[in-house]
Amino acid sequence: MNNGGHADIRVPLIAGNWKLHHTLEETRSWCETLATQTKHSDSELSLLVAPPFTALQTAAHSLAGSVIALAGQDCFFEDKGAYTGEVSAPLLKDIGCSHCIIGHSERRQYFGDDDTTVQRKVRALLEHGLIPILCVGESLTEREDGRATQVVVRQLGAALAGMDHLGSDSLVVAYEPVWAIGTGKTATPEDAQHMHRTIRDHLGKLMGVSSARHVRILYGGSVKPDNAYALMSGPDIDGALVGGASLNAKDFLSIAKESNRAWMSR
Ligand code: PGA
């Protein structure tokens, strides 16, 4: 499928973040559904899933030969050593991941990830040729105080400090307003587009305007089949990072279809 001939330079990415969900059996079943349903699809959309670490091998096996890429949900910044409980970029690469989510608000809120650790993790992934899906987003208080842009710009600048030669293929950014994650609330399509444009403009300052034009910026926070079309209509919205609705293979596929429809029509 082509996109109707318009000159959109970024093919959308729909990424599923399972968080702490799915056994091996559930993983197999989800992956088999996705692999079967996308086999003869002519959609150009990129698809990706981030299962828990315990399910990565099963997912890698079930998705082999499919178009669906694999991601970690987090990684530590050291390659190896005495770090009980951690997983590193080389280990994620070894198991077949091409991407890894970094700086998710749940990591920042519950596990102490801050701007410095996020930057070190981004760097570790890049060193090993993995693509960080860098999450940024403001809390409800920060939005209500009128500081949403300031927070997001700070998070971006800190995470990408010293990486001004970053190529556009080396990075995905996900804008996830914290108040929209798992709450059923979403930013309006206009607010989302506005923040995505702000992010792209700021990326232009950090990595150069032409690279920034090609970086995919995903929206995340309560994306569902019935709101995906509206959310994906903004010209700077290049896909979605989907939590709850990605657990069900059919819902995830519906979101991908709706996003493709939005992309084709813009
Ligand atoms: P949600 O989660 O879709 O369940 O709101 C999104 C995310 O946290 O990535």
PDB file of C-alpha atoms and ligand atoms in Angstrom:
ATOM      1  CA  MET A   1       0.000   0.000   0.000  1.00  0.00           C
ATOM      2  CA  ASN A   2       1.358   3.410  -0.737  1.00  0.00           C
ATOM      3  CA  ASN A   3       0.204   6.545   0.983  1.00  0.00           C
ATOM      4  CA  GLY A   4      -1.700   7.997  -1.904  1.00  0.00           C
ATOM      5  CA  GLY A   5       1.359   9.693  -3.300  1.00  0.00           C
ATOM      6  CA  HIS A   6       1.688  12.400  -0.673  1.00  0.00           C
ATOM      7  CA  ALA A   7       5.177  13.276   0.416  1.00  0.00           C
ATOM      8  CA  ASP A   8       5.006  12.155   4.007  1.00  0.00           C
ATOM      9  CA  ILE A   9       8.551  11.344   5.000  1.00  0.00           C
ATOM     10  CA  ARG A  10       7.825   9.292   8.100  1.00  0.00           C
ATOM     11  CA  VAL A  11       6.123   5.905   8.013  1.00  0.00           C
ATOM     12  CA  PRO A  12       4.135   5.539  11.243  1.00  0.00           C
ATOM     13  CA  LEU A  13       5.139   3.058  13.930  1.00  0.00           C
ATOM     14  CA  ILE A  14       2.574   1.357  16.152  1.00  0.00           C
ATOM     15  CA  ALA A  15       4.285  -0.030  19.253  1.00  0.00           C
ATOM     16  CA  GLY A  16       2.683  -2.233  21.907  1.00  0.00           C
ATOM     17  CA  ASN A  17       3.958  -1.979  25.480  1.00  0.00           C
ATOM     18  CA  TRP A  18       2.670  -4.963  27.442  1.00  0.00           C
ATOM     19  CA  LYS A  19       4.149  -3.739  30.753  1.00  0.00           C
ATOM     20  CA  LEU A  20       3.817  -6.496  33.393  1.00  0.00           C
ATOM     21  CA  HIS A  21       1.389  -8.711  31.459  1.00  0.00           C
ATOM     22  CA  HIS A  22       1.236 -11.960  29.484  1.00  0.00           C
ATOM     23  CA  THR A  23       2.443 -15.476  30.198  1.00  0.00           C
ATOM     24  CA  LEU A  24       4.352 -17.477  27.605  1.00  0.00           C
ATOM     25  CA  GLU A  25       1.143 -19.078  26.364  1.00  0.00           C
ATOM     26  CA  GLU A  26      -0.530 -15.673  26.000  1.00  0.00           C
ATOM     27  CA  THR A  27       2.587 -14.385  24.250  1.00  0.00           C
ATOM     28  CA  ARG A  28       2.552 -17.251  21.752  1.00  0.00           C
ATOM     29  CA  SER A  29      -1.103 -16.768  20.981  1.00  0.00           C
ATOM     30  CA  TRP A  30      -0.777 -12.948  20.527  1.00  0.00           C
ATOM     31  CA  CYS A  31       2.291 -13.276  18.310  1.00  0.00           C
ATOM     32  CA  GLU A  32       0.769 -16.000  16.163  1.00  0.00           C
ATOM     33  CA  THR A  33      -2.342 -13.876  15.585  1.00  0.00           C
ATOM     34  CA  LEU A  34      -0.230 -10.860  14.641  1.00  0.00           C
ATOM     35  CA  ALA A  35       2.114 -12.837  12.392  1.00  0.00           C
ATOM     36  CA  THR A  36      -0.831 -14.473  10.568  1.00  0.00           C
ATOM     37  CA  GLN A  37      -2.884 -11.300  10.206  1.00  0.00           C
ATOM     38  CA  THR A  38      -0.004  -9.209   8.884  1.00  0.00           C
ATOM     39  CA  LYS A  39       1.378 -11.851   6.521  1.00  0.00           C
ATOM     40  CA  HIS A  40      -0.452 -10.660   3.423  1.00  0.00           C
ATOM     41  CA  SER A  41      -1.016  -7.074   4.514  1.00  0.00           C
ATOM     42  CA  ASP A  42       0.102  -4.399   2.104  1.00  0.00           C
ATOM     43  CA  SER A  43       0.243  -1.741   4.837  1.00  0.00           C
ATOM     44  CA  GLU A  44       3.572   0.044   5.140  1.00  0.00           C
ATOM     45  CA  LEU A  45       3.120   0.799   8.832  1.00  0.00           C
ATOM     46  CA  SER A  46       5.852  -0.473  11.139  1.00  0.00           C
ATOM     47  CA  LEU A  47       4.728  -2.655  14.053  1.00  0.00           C
ATOM     48  CA  LEU A  48       6.606  -3.434  17.227  1.00  0.00           C
ATOM     49  CA  VAL A  49       5.938  -5.155  20.544  1.00  0.00           C
ATOM     50  CA  ALA A  50       7.652  -4.830  23.923  1.00  0.00           C
ATOM     51  CA  PRO A  51       6.848  -7.913  26.025  1.00  0.00           C
ATOM     52  CA  PRO A  52       8.200  -8.480  29.546  1.00  0.00           C
ATOM     53  CA  PHE A  53      11.786  -9.810  29.576  1.00  0.00           C
ATOM     54  CA  THR A  54      10.578 -13.343  30.404  1.00  0.00           C
ATOM     55  CA  ALA A  55       8.550 -13.488  27.174  1.00  0.00           C
ATOM     56  CA  LEU A  56      11.130 -12.029  24.775  1.00  0.00           C
ATOM     57  CA  GLN A  57      12.512 -15.351  23.632  1.00  0.00           C
ATOM     58  CA  THR A  58       9.068 -16.819  23.019  1.00  0.00           C
ATOM     59  CA  ALA A  59       8.026 -13.670  21.158  1.00  0.00           C
ATOM     60  CA  ALA A  60      11.224 -13.684  19.080  1.00  0.00           C
ATOM     61  CA  HIS A  61      10.555 -17.298  18.115  1.00  0.00           C
ATOM     62  CA  SER A  62       6.851 -16.769  17.305  1.00  0.00           C
ATOM     63  CA  LEU A  63       7.498 -13.571  15.326  1.00  0.00           C
ATOM     64  CA  ALA A  64      10.460 -14.904  13.316  1.00  0.00           C
ATOM     65  CA  GLY A  65       9.940 -14.069   9.642  1.00  0.00           C
ATOM     66  CA  SER A  66       7.124 -11.612  10.407  1.00  0.00           C
ATOM     67  CA  VAL A  67       7.208  -7.838   9.998  1.00  0.00           C
ATOM     68  CA  ILE A  68       6.822  -7.226  13.734  1.00  0.00           C
ATOM     69  CA  ALA A  69       9.881  -5.902  15.542  1.00  0.00           C
ATOM     70  CA  LEU A  70      10.778  -6.628  19.147  1.00  0.00           C
ATOM     71  CA  ALA A  71      11.673  -4.201  21.939  1.00  0.00           C
ATOM     72  CA  GLY A  72      12.713  -4.289  25.573  1.00  0.00           C
ATOM     73  CA  GLN A  73      10.690  -2.242  28.070  1.00  0.00           C
ATOM     74  CA  ASP A  74      13.824  -0.876  29.744  1.00  0.00           C
ATOM     75  CA  CYS A  75      17.526  -1.634  30.020  1.00  0.00           C
ATOM     76  CA  PHE A  76      20.382  -0.893  32.393  1.00  0.00           C
ATOM     77  CA  PHE A  77      23.213   1.344  31.204  1.00  0.00           C
ATOM     78  CA  GLU A  78      26.107  -1.005  32.039  1.00  0.00           C
ATOM     79  CA  ASP A  79      26.819  -3.869  29.638  1.00  0.00           C
ATOM     80  CA  LYS A  80      27.489  -6.479  32.318  1.00  0.00           C
ATOM     81  CA  GLY A  81      28.649  -6.925  35.891  1.00  0.00           C
ATOM     82  CA  ALA A  82      27.344  -7.402  39.414  1.00  0.00           C
ATOM     83  CA  TYR A  83      23.914  -5.786  38.884  1.00  0.00           C
ATOM     84  CA  THR A  84      21.360  -8.251  40.186  1.00  0.00           C
ATOM     85  CA  GLY A  85      18.043  -8.084  38.411  1.00  0.00           C
ATOM     86  CA  GLU A  86      19.164  -5.927  35.502  1.00  0.00           C
ATOM     87  CA  VAL A  87      19.185  -6.535  31.746  1.00  0.00           C
ATOM     88  CA  SER A  88      21.603  -4.769  29.396  1.00  0.00           C
ATOM     89  CA  ALA A  89      21.547  -3.478  25.819  1.00  0.00           C
ATOM     90  CA  PRO A  90      23.812  -6.285  24.504  1.00  0.00           C
ATOM     91  CA  LEU A  91      21.521  -8.894  26.081  1.00  0.00           C
ATOM     92  CA  LEU A  92      18.473  -7.315  24.470  1.00  0.00           C
ATOM     93  CA  LYS A  93      20.256  -7.297  21.132  1.00  0.00           C
ATOM     94  CA  ASP A  94      21.284 -10.920  21.610  1.00  0.00           C
ATOM     95  CA  ILE A  95      17.668 -12.001  22.037  1.00  0.00           C
ATOM     96  CA  GLY A  96      16.534 -10.176  18.908  1.00  0.00           C
ATOM     97  CA  CYS A  97      15.411  -6.722  20.025  1.00  0.00           C
ATOM     98  CA  SER A  98      15.918  -3.786  17.680  1.00  0.00           C
ATOM     99  CA  HIS A  99      14.394  -1.176  20.019  1.00  0.00           C
ATOM    100  CA  CYS A 100      13.989  -0.477  23.726  1.00  0.00           C
ATOM    101  CA  ILE A 101      11.581   1.808  25.605  1.00  0.00           C
ATOM    102  CA  ILE A 102      13.479   4.243  27.857  1.00  0.00           C
ATOM    103  CA  GLY A 103      12.298   6.777  30.407  1.00  0.00           C
ATOM    104  CA  HIS A 104       8.719   5.528  30.578  1.00  0.00           C
ATOM    105  CA  SER A 105       6.851   7.511  33.220  1.00  0.00           C
ATOM    106  CA  GLU A 106       6.283   4.333  35.255  1.00  0.00           C
ATOM    107  CA  ARG A 107      10.055   3.838  35.401  1.00  0.00           C
ATOM    108  CA  ARG A 108      10.497   7.479  36.411  1.00  0.00           C
ATOM    109  CA  GLN A 109       7.698   7.264  39.013  1.00  0.00           C
ATOM    110  CA  TYR A 110       8.270   3.837  40.624  1.00  0.00           C
ATOM    111  CA  PHE A 111      11.882   2.888  39.909  1.00  0.00           C
ATOM    112  CA  GLY A 112      13.793   6.120  40.324  1.00  0.00           C
ATOM    113  CA  ASP A 113      14.763   6.711  36.695  1.00  0.00           C
ATOM    114  CA  ASP A 114      15.734  10.366  36.349  1.00  0.00           C
ATOM    115  CA  ASP A 115      17.120  12.549  33.582  1.00  0.00           C
ATOM    116  CA  THR A 116      20.662  11.309  34.237  1.00  0.00           C
ATOM    117  CA  THR A 117      19.879   7.585  34.207  1.00  0.00           C
ATOM    118  CA  VAL A 118      17.667   8.041  31.155  1.00  0.00           C
ATOM    119  CA  GLN A 119      20.554   9.729  29.326  1.00  0.00           C
ATOM    120  CA  ARG A 120      22.955   6.921  30.263  1.00  0.00           C
ATOM    121  CA  LYS A 121      20.467   4.295  29.105  1.00  0.00           C
ATOM    122  CA  VAL A 122      19.901   6.074  25.782  1.00  0.00           C
ATOM    123  CA  ARG A 123      23.653   6.208  25.276  1.00  0.00           C
ATOM    124  CA  ALA A 124      24.087   2.506  26.093  1.00  0.00           C
ATOM    125  CA  LEU A 125      21.415   1.529  23.581  1.00  0.00           C
ATOM    126  CA  LEU A 126      22.907   3.694  20.840  1.00  0.00           C
ATOM    127  CA  GLU A 127      26.357   2.238  21.458  1.00  0.00           C
ATOM    128  CA  HIS A 128      24.959  -1.198  20.717  1.00  0.00           C
ATOM    129  CA  GLY A 129      22.939  -0.160  17.672  1.00  0.00           C
ATOM    130  CA  LEU A 130      19.572  -0.416  19.392  1.00  0.00           C
ATOM    131  CA  ILE A 131      16.942   2.280  18.866  1.00  0.00           C
ATOM    132  CA  PRO A 132      15.683   3.986  22.028  1.00  0.00           C
ATOM    133  CA  ILE A 133      11.982   4.808  22.213  1.00  0.00           C
ATOM    134  CA  LEU A 134      12.488   7.779  24.470  1.00  0.00           C
ATOM    135  CA  CYS A 135       9.388   8.611  26.528  1.00  0.00           C
ATOM    136  CA  VAL A 136       8.701  12.158  27.651  1.00  0.00           C
ATOM    137  CA  GLY A 137       5.589  13.732  29.127  1.00  0.00           C
ATOM    138  CA  GLU A 138       4.256  16.016  31.795  1.00  0.00           C
ATOM    139  CA  SER A 139       2.198  15.154  34.894  1.00  0.00           C
ATOM    140  CA  LEU A 140      -1.257  16.602  35.495  1.00  0.00           C
ATOM    141  CA  THR A 141       0.072  19.182  37.965  1.00  0.00           C
ATOM    142  CA  GLU A 142       2.760  20.249  35.517  1.00  0.00           C
ATOM    143  CA  ARG A 143       0.142  20.689  32.785  1.00  0.00           C
ATOM    144  CA  GLU A 144      -2.207  22.587  35.068  1.00  0.00           C
ATOM    145  CA  ASP A 145       0.671  24.852  36.128  1.00  0.00           C
ATOM    146  CA  GLY A 146       1.350  25.655  32.471  1.00  0.00           C
ATOM    147  CA  ARG A 147       4.711  23.866  32.563  1.00  0.00           C
ATOM    148  CA  ALA A 148       4.014  21.007  30.119  1.00  0.00           C
ATOM    149  CA  THR A 149       6.282  22.312  27.366  1.00  0.00           C
ATOM    150  CA  GLN A 150       9.048  23.251  29.788  1.00  0.00           C
ATOM    151  CA  VAL A 151       9.052  19.732  31.295  1.00  0.00           C
ATOM    152  CA  VAL A 152       9.047  17.946  27.959  1.00  0.00           C
ATOM    153  CA  VAL A 153      11.811  20.152  26.555  1.00  0.00           C
ATOM    154  CA  ARG A 154      13.904  19.566  29.695  1.00  0.00           C
ATOM    155  CA  GLN A 155      13.436  15.784  29.472  1.00  0.00           C
ATOM    156  CA  LEU A 156      14.444  15.778  25.800  1.00  0.00           C
ATOM    157  CA  GLY A 157      17.487  17.975  26.323  1.00  0.00           C
ATOM    158  CA  ALA A 158      18.715  15.897  29.270  1.00  0.00           C
ATOM    159  CA  ALA A 159      18.195  12.532  27.560  1.00  0.00           C
ATOM    160  CA  LEU A 160      19.960  13.593  24.370  1.00  0.00           C
ATOM    161  CA  ALA A 161      22.707  15.750  25.874  1.00  0.00           C
ATOM    162  CA  GLY A 162      25.915  15.522  23.846  1.00  0.00           C
ATOM    163  CA  MET A 163      24.292  13.501  21.053  1.00  0.00           C
ATOM    164  CA  ASP A 164      24.118  16.167  18.374  1.00  0.00           C
ATOM    165  CA  HIS A 165      25.220  13.823  15.593  1.00  0.00           C
ATOM    166  CA  LEU A 166      22.364  11.436  16.141  1.00  0.00           C
ATOM    167  CA  GLY A 167      20.819  10.157  12.899  1.00  0.00           C
ATOM    168  CA  SER A 168      17.056  10.218  12.514  1.00  0.00           C
ATOM    169  CA  ASP A 169      16.896   6.406  12.256  1.00  0.00           C
ATOM    170  CA  SER A 170      18.614   6.041  15.613  1.00  0.00           C
ATOM    171  CA  LEU A 171      15.822   7.440  17.725  1.00  0.00           C
ATOM    172  CA  VAL A 172      12.072   7.306  18.301  1.00  0.00           C
ATOM    173  CA  VAL A 173      10.417   9.734  20.723  1.00  0.00           C
ATOM    174  CA  ALA A 174       7.125   8.978  22.480  1.00  0.00           C
ATOM    175  CA  TYR A 175       5.106  11.833  23.915  1.00  0.00           C
ATOM    176  CA  GLU A 176       3.038  10.365  26.747  1.00  0.00           C
ATOM    177  CA  PRO A 177       1.246  12.834  28.999  1.00  0.00           C
ATOM    178  CA  VAL A 178       1.392  11.041  32.359  1.00  0.00           C
ATOM    179  CA  TRP A 179      -2.230  11.908  33.158  1.00  0.00           C
ATOM    180  CA  ALA A 180      -3.367  10.067  30.014  1.00  0.00           C
ATOM    181  CA  ILE A 181      -1.601   6.767  30.706  1.00  0.00           C
ATOM    182  CA  GLY A 182      -4.036   4.011  31.649  1.00  0.00           C
ATOM    183  CA  THR A 183      -6.702   6.554  32.610  1.00  0.00           C
ATOM    184  CA  GLY A 184      -8.954   6.541  29.563  1.00  0.00           C
ATOM    185  CA  LYS A 185      -8.197  10.268  29.139  1.00  0.00           C
ATOM    186  CA  THR A 186      -6.319  11.443  26.082  1.00  0.00           C
ATOM    187  CA  ALA A 187      -4.904  14.735  24.941  1.00  0.00           C
ATOM    188  CA  THR A 188      -7.123  16.312  22.295  1.00  0.00           C
ATOM    189  CA  PRO A 189      -5.758  15.694  18.792  1.00  0.00           C
ATOM    190  CA  GLU A 190      -4.978  19.436  18.626  1.00  0.00           C
ATOM    191  CA  ASP A 191      -3.054  19.470  21.929  1.00  0.00           C
ATOM    192  CA  ALA A 192      -1.189  16.317  20.915  1.00  0.00           C
ATOM    193  CA  GLN A 193      -0.245  17.801  17.533  1.00  0.00           C
ATOM    194  CA  HIS A 194       0.856  21.024  19.208  1.00  0.00           C
ATOM    195  CA  MET A 195       3.180  19.191  21.606  1.00  0.00           C
ATOM    196  CA  HIS A 196       4.532  16.963  18.829  1.00  0.00           C
ATOM    197  CA  ARG A 197       5.393  20.041  16.799  1.00  0.00           C
ATOM    198  CA  THR A 198       7.113  21.559  19.826  1.00  0.00           C
ATOM    199  CA  ILE A 199       9.094  18.339  20.298  1.00  0.00           C
ATOM    200  CA  ARG A 200      10.142  18.293  16.641  1.00  0.00           C
ATOM    201  CA  ASP A 201      11.205  21.933  16.792  1.00  0.00           C
ATOM    202  CA  HIS A 202      13.276  21.221  19.877  1.00  0.00           C
ATOM    203  CA  LEU A 203      14.801  18.106  18.313  1.00  0.00           C
ATOM    204  CA  GLY A 204      15.829  20.402  15.469  1.00  0.00           C
ATOM    205  CA  LYS A 205      17.929  22.384  17.927  1.00  0.00           C
ATOM    206  CA  LEU A 206      19.426  19.254  19.475  1.00  0.00           C
ATOM    207  CA  MET A 207      20.205  17.156  16.393  1.00  0.00           C
ATOM    208  CA  GLY A 208      19.700  19.424  13.381  1.00  0.00           C
ATOM    209  CA  VAL A 209      16.547  20.322  11.521  1.00  0.00           C
ATOM    210  CA  SER A 210      16.870  17.774   8.736  1.00  0.00           C
ATOM    211  CA  SER A 211      17.352  14.832  11.138  1.00  0.00           C
ATOM    212  CA  ALA A 212      14.509  16.088  13.316  1.00  0.00           C
ATOM    213  CA  ARG A 213      12.185  16.114  10.308  1.00  0.00           C
ATOM    214  CA  HIS A 214      12.689  12.371   9.953  1.00  0.00           C
ATOM    215  CA  VAL A 215      12.420  11.305  13.604  1.00  0.00           C
ATOM    216  CA  ARG A 216       9.229   9.442  14.439  1.00  0.00           C
ATOM    217  CA  ILE A 217       7.319  10.946  17.346  1.00  0.00           C
ATOM    218  CA  LEU A 218       4.684   8.608  18.782  1.00  0.00           C
ATOM    219  CA  TYR A 219       1.718   9.582  20.915  1.00  0.00           C
ATOM    220  CA  GLY A 220       0.930   7.439  23.976  1.00  0.00           C
ATOM    221  CA  GLY A 221      -1.751   7.443  26.663  1.00  0.00           C
ATOM    222  CA  SER A 222      -5.061   5.566  26.390  1.00  0.00           C
ATOM    223  CA  VAL A 223      -4.834   5.035  22.626  1.00  0.00           C
ATOM    224  CA  LYS A 224      -7.700   2.709  21.635  1.00  0.00           C
ATOM    225  CA  PRO A 225      -9.248   1.513  18.360  1.00  0.00           C
ATOM    226  CA  ASP A 226     -11.962   4.174  18.597  1.00  0.00           C
ATOM    227  CA  ASN A 227      -9.687   7.188  19.154  1.00  0.00           C
ATOM    228  CA  ALA A 228      -6.676   6.148  17.061  1.00  0.00           C
ATOM    229  CA  TYR A 229      -7.928   7.718  13.838  1.00  0.00           C
ATOM    230  CA  ALA A 230      -8.445  11.173  15.377  1.00  0.00           C
ATOM    231  CA  LEU A 231      -5.176  11.086  17.332  1.00  0.00           C
ATOM    232  CA  MET A 232      -3.136   9.939  14.336  1.00  0.00           C
ATOM    233  CA  SER A 233      -4.436  12.675  12.046  1.00  0.00           C
ATOM    234  CA  GLY A 234      -1.923  15.321  13.158  1.00  0.00           C
ATOM    235  CA  PRO A 235       0.937  15.845  10.689  1.00  0.00           C
ATOM    236  CA  ASP A 236       3.607  15.454  13.401  1.00  0.00           C
ATOM    237  CA  ILE A 237       2.061  12.352  14.979  1.00  0.00           C
ATOM    238  CA  ASP A 238       3.935   9.386  13.589  1.00  0.00           C
ATOM    239  CA  GLY A 239       2.295   6.492  15.368  1.00  0.00           C
ATOM    240  CA  ALA A 240       1.368   5.330  18.836  1.00  0.00           C
ATOM    241  CA  LEU A 241       2.823   3.717  21.926  1.00  0.00           C
ATOM    242  CA  VAL A 242      -0.054   1.569  23.140  1.00  0.00           C
ATOM    243  CA  GLY A 243      -0.263   0.041  26.616  1.00  0.00           C
ATOM    244  CA  GLY A 244      -3.570  -1.505  27.755  1.00  0.00           C
ATOM    245  CA  ALA A 245      -5.111  -1.857  24.298  1.00  0.00           C
ATOM    246  CA  SER A 246      -2.029  -3.651  22.955  1.00  0.00           C
ATOM    247  CA  LEU A 247      -2.662  -6.672  25.180  1.00  0.00           C
ATOM    248  CA  ASN A 248      -5.465  -7.814  22.938  1.00  0.00           C
ATOM    249  CA  ALA A 249      -4.118  -8.748  19.484  1.00  0.00           C
ATOM    250  CA  LYS A 250      -7.341  -7.756  17.707  1.00  0.00           C
ATOM    251  CA  ASP A 251      -7.453  -4.316  19.353  1.00  0.00           C
ATOM    252  CA  PHE A 252      -3.790  -3.754  18.512  1.00  0.00           C
ATOM    253  CA  LEU A 253      -4.458  -4.652  14.881  1.00  0.00           C
ATOM    254  CA  SER A 254      -7.487  -2.339  14.818  1.00  0.00           C
ATOM    255  CA  ILE A 255      -5.332   0.526  16.109  1.00  0.00           C
ATOM    256  CA  ALA A 256      -2.800  -0.218  13.365  1.00  0.00           C
ATOM    257  CA  LYS A 257      -5.552  -0.216  10.720  1.00  0.00           C
ATOM    258  CA  GLU A 258      -7.075   3.029  11.995  1.00  0.00           C
ATOM    259  CA  SER A 259      -3.651   4.671  12.116  1.00  0.00           C
ATOM    260  CA  ASN A 260      -2.906   3.578   8.580  1.00  0.00           C
ATOM    261  CA  ARG A 261      -6.260   5.018   7.461  1.00  0.00           C
ATOM    262  CA  ALA A 262      -5.452   8.339   9.174  1.00  0.00           C
ATOM    263  CA  TRP A 263      -1.986   8.433   7.638  1.00  0.00           C
ATOM    264  CA  MET A 264      -3.307   7.696   4.143  1.00  0.00           C
ATOM    265  CA  SER A 265      -5.859  10.458   4.369  1.00  0.00           C
ATOM    266  CA  ARG A 266      -3.712  13.283   5.648  1.00  0.00           C
TER     267      ARG A 266
HETATM  268  P1  PGA B   1      -1.964   3.043  28.022  1.00  0.00           P
HETATM  269  O1  PGA B   1      -0.386   3.054  28.266  1.00  0.00           O
HETATM  270  O2  PGA B   1      -2.194   2.878  26.551  1.00  0.00           O
HETATM  271  O3  PGA B   1      -2.474   1.885  28.818  1.00  0.00           O
HETATM  272  O4  PGA B   1      -2.476   4.356  28.521  1.00  0.00           O
HETATM  273  C1  PGA B   1       0.492   3.693  27.380  1.00  0.00           C
HETATM  274  C2  PGA B   1       1.914   3.547  27.858  1.00  0.00           C
HETATM  275  O5  PGA B   1       2.136   3.612  29.058  1.00  0.00           O
HETATM  276  O6  PGA B   1       2.847   3.365  27.047  1.00  0.00           O
END
